[in-house]
Each structure stands twice: as structure tokens, then as C-alpha cells.
C-alpha atoms as one frame of an Amber mdcrd trajectory, in Angstrom:
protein
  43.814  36.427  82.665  40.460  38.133  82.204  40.375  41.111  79.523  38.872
  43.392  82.677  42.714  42.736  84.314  44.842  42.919  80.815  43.054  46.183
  80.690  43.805  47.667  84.504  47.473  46.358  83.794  47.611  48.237  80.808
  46.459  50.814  82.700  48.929  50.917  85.116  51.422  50.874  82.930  50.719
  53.712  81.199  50.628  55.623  84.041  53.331  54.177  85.354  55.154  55.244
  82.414  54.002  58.984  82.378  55.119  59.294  86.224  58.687  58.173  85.059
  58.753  60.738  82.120  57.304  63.409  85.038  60.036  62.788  87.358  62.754
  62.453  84.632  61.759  66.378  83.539  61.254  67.597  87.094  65.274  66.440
  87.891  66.040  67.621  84.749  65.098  70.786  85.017  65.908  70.950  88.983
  69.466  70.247  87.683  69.381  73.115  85.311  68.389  75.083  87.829  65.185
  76.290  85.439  61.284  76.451  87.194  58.980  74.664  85.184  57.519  75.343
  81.736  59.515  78.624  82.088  60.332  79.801  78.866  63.843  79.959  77.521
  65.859  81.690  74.945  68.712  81.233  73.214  71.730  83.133  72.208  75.216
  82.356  70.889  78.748  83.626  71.178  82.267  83.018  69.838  85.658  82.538
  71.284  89.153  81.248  70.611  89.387  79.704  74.199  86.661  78.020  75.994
  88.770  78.792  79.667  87.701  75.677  81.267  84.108  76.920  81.018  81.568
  73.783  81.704  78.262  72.805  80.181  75.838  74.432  82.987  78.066  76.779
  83.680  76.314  80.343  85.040  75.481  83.101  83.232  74.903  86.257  84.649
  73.631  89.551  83.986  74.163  92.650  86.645  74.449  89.733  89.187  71.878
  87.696  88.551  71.670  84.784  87.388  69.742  84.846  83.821  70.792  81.587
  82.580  73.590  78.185  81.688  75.735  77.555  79.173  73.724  75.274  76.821
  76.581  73.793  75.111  80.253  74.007  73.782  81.311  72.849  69.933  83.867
  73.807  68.022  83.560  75.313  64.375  86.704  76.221  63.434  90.622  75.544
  65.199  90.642  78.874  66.777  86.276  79.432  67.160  84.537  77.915  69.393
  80.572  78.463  69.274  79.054  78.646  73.153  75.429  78.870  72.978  73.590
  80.207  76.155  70.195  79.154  77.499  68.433  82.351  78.855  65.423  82.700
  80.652  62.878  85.105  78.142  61.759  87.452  80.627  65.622  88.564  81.056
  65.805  88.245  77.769  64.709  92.092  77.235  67.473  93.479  79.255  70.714
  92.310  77.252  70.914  94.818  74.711  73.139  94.388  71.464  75.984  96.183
  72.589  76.261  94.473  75.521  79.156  91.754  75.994  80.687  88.744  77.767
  83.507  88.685  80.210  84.192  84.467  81.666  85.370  85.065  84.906  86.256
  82.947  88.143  83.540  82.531  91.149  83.806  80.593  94.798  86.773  79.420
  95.943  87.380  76.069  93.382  87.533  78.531  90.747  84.561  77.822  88.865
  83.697  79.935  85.707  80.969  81.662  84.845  79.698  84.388  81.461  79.523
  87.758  82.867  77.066  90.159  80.777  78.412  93.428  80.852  77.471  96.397
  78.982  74.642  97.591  77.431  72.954 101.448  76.851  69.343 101.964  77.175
  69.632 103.245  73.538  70.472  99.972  72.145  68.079  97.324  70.931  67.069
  94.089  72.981  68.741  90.998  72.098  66.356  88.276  70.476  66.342  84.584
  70.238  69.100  83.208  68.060  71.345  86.322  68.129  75.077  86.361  68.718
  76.304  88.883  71.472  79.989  89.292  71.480  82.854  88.277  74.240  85.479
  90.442  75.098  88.987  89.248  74.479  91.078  89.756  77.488  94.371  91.950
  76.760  97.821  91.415  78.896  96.182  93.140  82.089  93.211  91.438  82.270
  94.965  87.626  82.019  97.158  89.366  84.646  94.072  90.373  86.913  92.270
  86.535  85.825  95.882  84.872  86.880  95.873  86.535  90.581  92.200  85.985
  91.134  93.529  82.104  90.446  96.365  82.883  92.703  93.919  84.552  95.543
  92.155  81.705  95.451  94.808  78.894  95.438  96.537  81.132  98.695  92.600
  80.946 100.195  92.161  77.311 100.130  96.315  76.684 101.437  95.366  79.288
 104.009  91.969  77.369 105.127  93.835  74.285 105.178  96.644  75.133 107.313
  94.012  76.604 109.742  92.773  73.323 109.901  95.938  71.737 110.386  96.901
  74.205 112.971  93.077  74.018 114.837  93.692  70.567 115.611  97.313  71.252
 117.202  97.480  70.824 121.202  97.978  74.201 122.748 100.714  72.119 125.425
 102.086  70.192 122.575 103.230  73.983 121.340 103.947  75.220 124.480 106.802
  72.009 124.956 107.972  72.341 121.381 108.819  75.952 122.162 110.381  74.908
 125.583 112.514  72.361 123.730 113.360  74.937 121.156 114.701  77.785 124.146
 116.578  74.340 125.470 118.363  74.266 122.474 119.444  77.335 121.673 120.516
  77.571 125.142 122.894  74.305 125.152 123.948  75.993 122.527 125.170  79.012
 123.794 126.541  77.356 126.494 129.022  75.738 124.193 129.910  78.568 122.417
 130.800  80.153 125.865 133.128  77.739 126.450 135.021  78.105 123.858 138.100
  79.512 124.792 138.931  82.738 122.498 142.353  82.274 123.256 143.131  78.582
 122.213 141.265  78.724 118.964 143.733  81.768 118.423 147.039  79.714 119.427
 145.165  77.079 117.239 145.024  79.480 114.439 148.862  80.667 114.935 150.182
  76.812 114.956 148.010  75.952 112.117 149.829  79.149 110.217 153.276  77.963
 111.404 152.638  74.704 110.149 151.400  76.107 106.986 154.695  78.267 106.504
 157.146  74.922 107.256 155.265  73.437 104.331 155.712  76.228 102.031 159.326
  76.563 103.038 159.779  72.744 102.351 158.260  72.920  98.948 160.306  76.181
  98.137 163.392  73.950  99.278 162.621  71.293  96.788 161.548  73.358  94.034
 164.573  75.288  94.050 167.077  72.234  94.867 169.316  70.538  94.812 168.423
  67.603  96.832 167.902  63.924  95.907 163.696  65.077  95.682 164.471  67.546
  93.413 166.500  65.596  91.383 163.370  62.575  91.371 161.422  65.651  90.300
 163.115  67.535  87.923 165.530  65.044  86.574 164.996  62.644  84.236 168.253
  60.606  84.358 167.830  60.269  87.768 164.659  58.772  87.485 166.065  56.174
  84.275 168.642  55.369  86.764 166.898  54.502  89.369 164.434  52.370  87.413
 167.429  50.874  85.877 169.271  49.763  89.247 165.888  48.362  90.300 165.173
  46.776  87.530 168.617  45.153  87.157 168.014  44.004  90.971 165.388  42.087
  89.578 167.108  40.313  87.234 170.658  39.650  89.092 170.183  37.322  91.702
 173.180  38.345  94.118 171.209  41.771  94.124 168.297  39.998  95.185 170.007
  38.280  98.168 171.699  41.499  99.471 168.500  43.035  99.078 166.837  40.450
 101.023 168.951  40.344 103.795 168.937  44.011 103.826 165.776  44.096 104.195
 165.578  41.450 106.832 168.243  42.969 109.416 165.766  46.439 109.110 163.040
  44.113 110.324 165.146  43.041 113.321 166.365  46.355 113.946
């Protein structure tokens, strides 16, 4: 290769190089949502509970956007250090009595630092200063946990629309039709019930019931050979005796047997 074309490769890699360290800042800072060679500040803050707040998350100030979350490390079990990236010219208008409030935006539920506060009497924040957040009492978790609700209920809502969008208008017109057929077989079958058989079912059902009661009365109260099987022991030893002496005496077995046999026939 001739030194004129080592050099013109050379060449072209170098620039070949820059262009790929170009287009590696301008997605960079697309991503960040930052306009270029804008200048940035930094400023820190300290919580117990990081929320489910994301690196890149916004940060805003009156409702504008003034800058991410830069990053999210702990120092301590129950401190975590978020420092936030903010663009200088907005830098003037946090004062140091102003604050931070994370709260829930769009209907995901993303997070995002709120910058609230702030008196015109108060100094500007400056780079490398901490600005406090605000630690949420009982009522405000409560307020936080039915935003989270609203916007679970929003998204179950939007997707039941959908569901419901892509129903047939005839398919619920015959659904309903079925429904009204039902209800009237239904009816009809109740109608023909007969008032006053399930009440002469009712009265034989109690007679019945009564019989039984009187029967058991009968045999709790005696005598009678069930009460005796009930209540009396010897009766019972007898009775296992006999049977048990049938086993063992064969005569007793053959009268038994035939017994037995001439019931058949009968």
C-alpha cells in the first residue's frame, strides 16, 4: 500500500471515529431529554424511601419540566441520596426553602420530584446544594394510595371499553332475548305449581313426622322387646349368648337352617 493511501485510511478513520462519538452524545442527550451543550446543575436530596422513583425520572418545578433524576445510591439503611440534574437557567428559581413532593403522573403511574415551595425572600439554590423532601404524613400516603387506585380503576375501565367496543350489538340484543326466555320458563313453572298440593305435601310430611316421634316416644318409654335391646343389657348378653351357642351346637344349626329355608319357600 502506498503511504499517500495508509494516510487517507487513517484519515478516514479518524473521522470515522469522531462521527461515532457525535452520534453517541447526540442519543445520549436526546434520551435525557437535554438540548445540546446546555448547561446543567446539580443538586441533592435525602429520603428514607426511594417510591419506585427511576433514574431519568422528571423533575419539575411549577409544571415544568427543569430536569431528571441523575442517580439513586444509598448511604445509610434508612437514607437514600437522589441527586438531580437541573438545567442552570432554572436553576435561579428554586429557592432554599423550597421542597420536594414524588408524586404519580400518566396513567402507568410513573413518578416524578415535584418542587414546591419557595418565597421570593429566600436565596437561590446553587450547584451542589441539598434541598429537602417532604415526608408524607398518614393523609398524604392516603391521597398517594387513591391516586394509585384512580389510576388502576382508569386502565380496568379503558380495558373493559375495549372489550365491550368489540361486542356485536345483535350478539347483545339475543343474549338479552335468551335471558327474558328464561326468566319467563321460569315463571311459568312456578305458576304451575299448585299452592294447594305443596300444602297437603307439607301436612303429610308433618303427619309423618309426628308417627315418628310417637314411635320413638313408644320405645323410649317401653316396654317392648326394642326397648329392652336398648336399654337392657341382659337382654342384649342373652341374645349374643343364644346366638353364639347356635354357633357352636350343631342341632341349633340344623333347625336354624331349615328355618331359614321354609321362609325362603314361603
Amino acid at each position: 500500500m502506498r503511504p499517500e493511501d495508509k494516510q487517507n485510511v487513517f484519515i478516514s478513520g479518524i473521522f470515522l471515529c469522531f462521527l461515532f462519538i457525535l452520534c453517541g452524545i447526540i442519543i445520549s442527550m436526546l434520551g435525557k431529554d437535554q438540548a445540546f451543550f446546555e448547561g446543567q446543575s446539580a443538586i441533592k436530596t435525602y429520603v428514607k424511601n426511594a417510591q419506585n422513583l427511576k433514574i431519568g425520572a422528571a423533575v419539575q418545578l411549577k409544571g415544568i419540566r427543569v430536569g431528571t433524576l441523575e442517580s439513586i445510591e444509598f448511604i445509610e439503611l434508612n437514607k437514600i441520596e437522589l441527586i438531580l440534574k437541573i438545567k442552570s437557567k432554572y436553576l435561579n428559581w428554586i429557592r432554599k426553602d423550597s421542597y420536594i413532593e414524588v408524586k404519580t403522573q400518566g396513567v402507568l403511574g410513573d413518578k416524578l420530584l415535584e418542587i414546591l415551595g419557595g418565597t421570593t425572600d429566600s436565596v437561590a439554590m446553587n450547584d451542589g446544594d441539598i434541598i429537602e423532601t417532604l415526608d408524607q404524613n398518614s393523609f398524604d400516603k392516603l391521597l398517594n394510595r387513591g391516586e394509585d387506585i384512580m389510576v388502576t380503576a382508569d386502565r380496568l375501565l379503558k380495558k373493559l371499553d375495549i372489550i365491550f367496543s368489540n361486542v356485536d350489538e345483535q350478539t347483545v340484543a339475543i343474549s338479552f332475548k335468551n335471558l327474558e326466555k328464561s326468566l319467563e320458563t321460569l315463571n311459568n313453572t312456578v305458576k304451575q305449581l299448585n299452592v294447594k298440593n305443596l300444602n297437603k305435601s307439607f301436612a303429610n310430611m308433618e303427619k309423618v313426622s309426628k308417627h315418628l316421634e310417637f314411635m320413638g316416644a313408644r320405645i323410649n318409654e317401653g316396654p317392648g322387646t326394642l326397648h329392652s335391646l336398648i336399654y337392657d343389657r341382659t337382654v342384649y348378653d342373652d341374645l349374643q349368648t343364644l346366638l353364639g351357642g347356635a354357633k357352636r351346637n350343631k342341632v341349633l344349626k340344623y333347625f336354624l337352617r331349615e328355618s331359614i329355608k321354609k321362609a325362603e319357600n314361603n
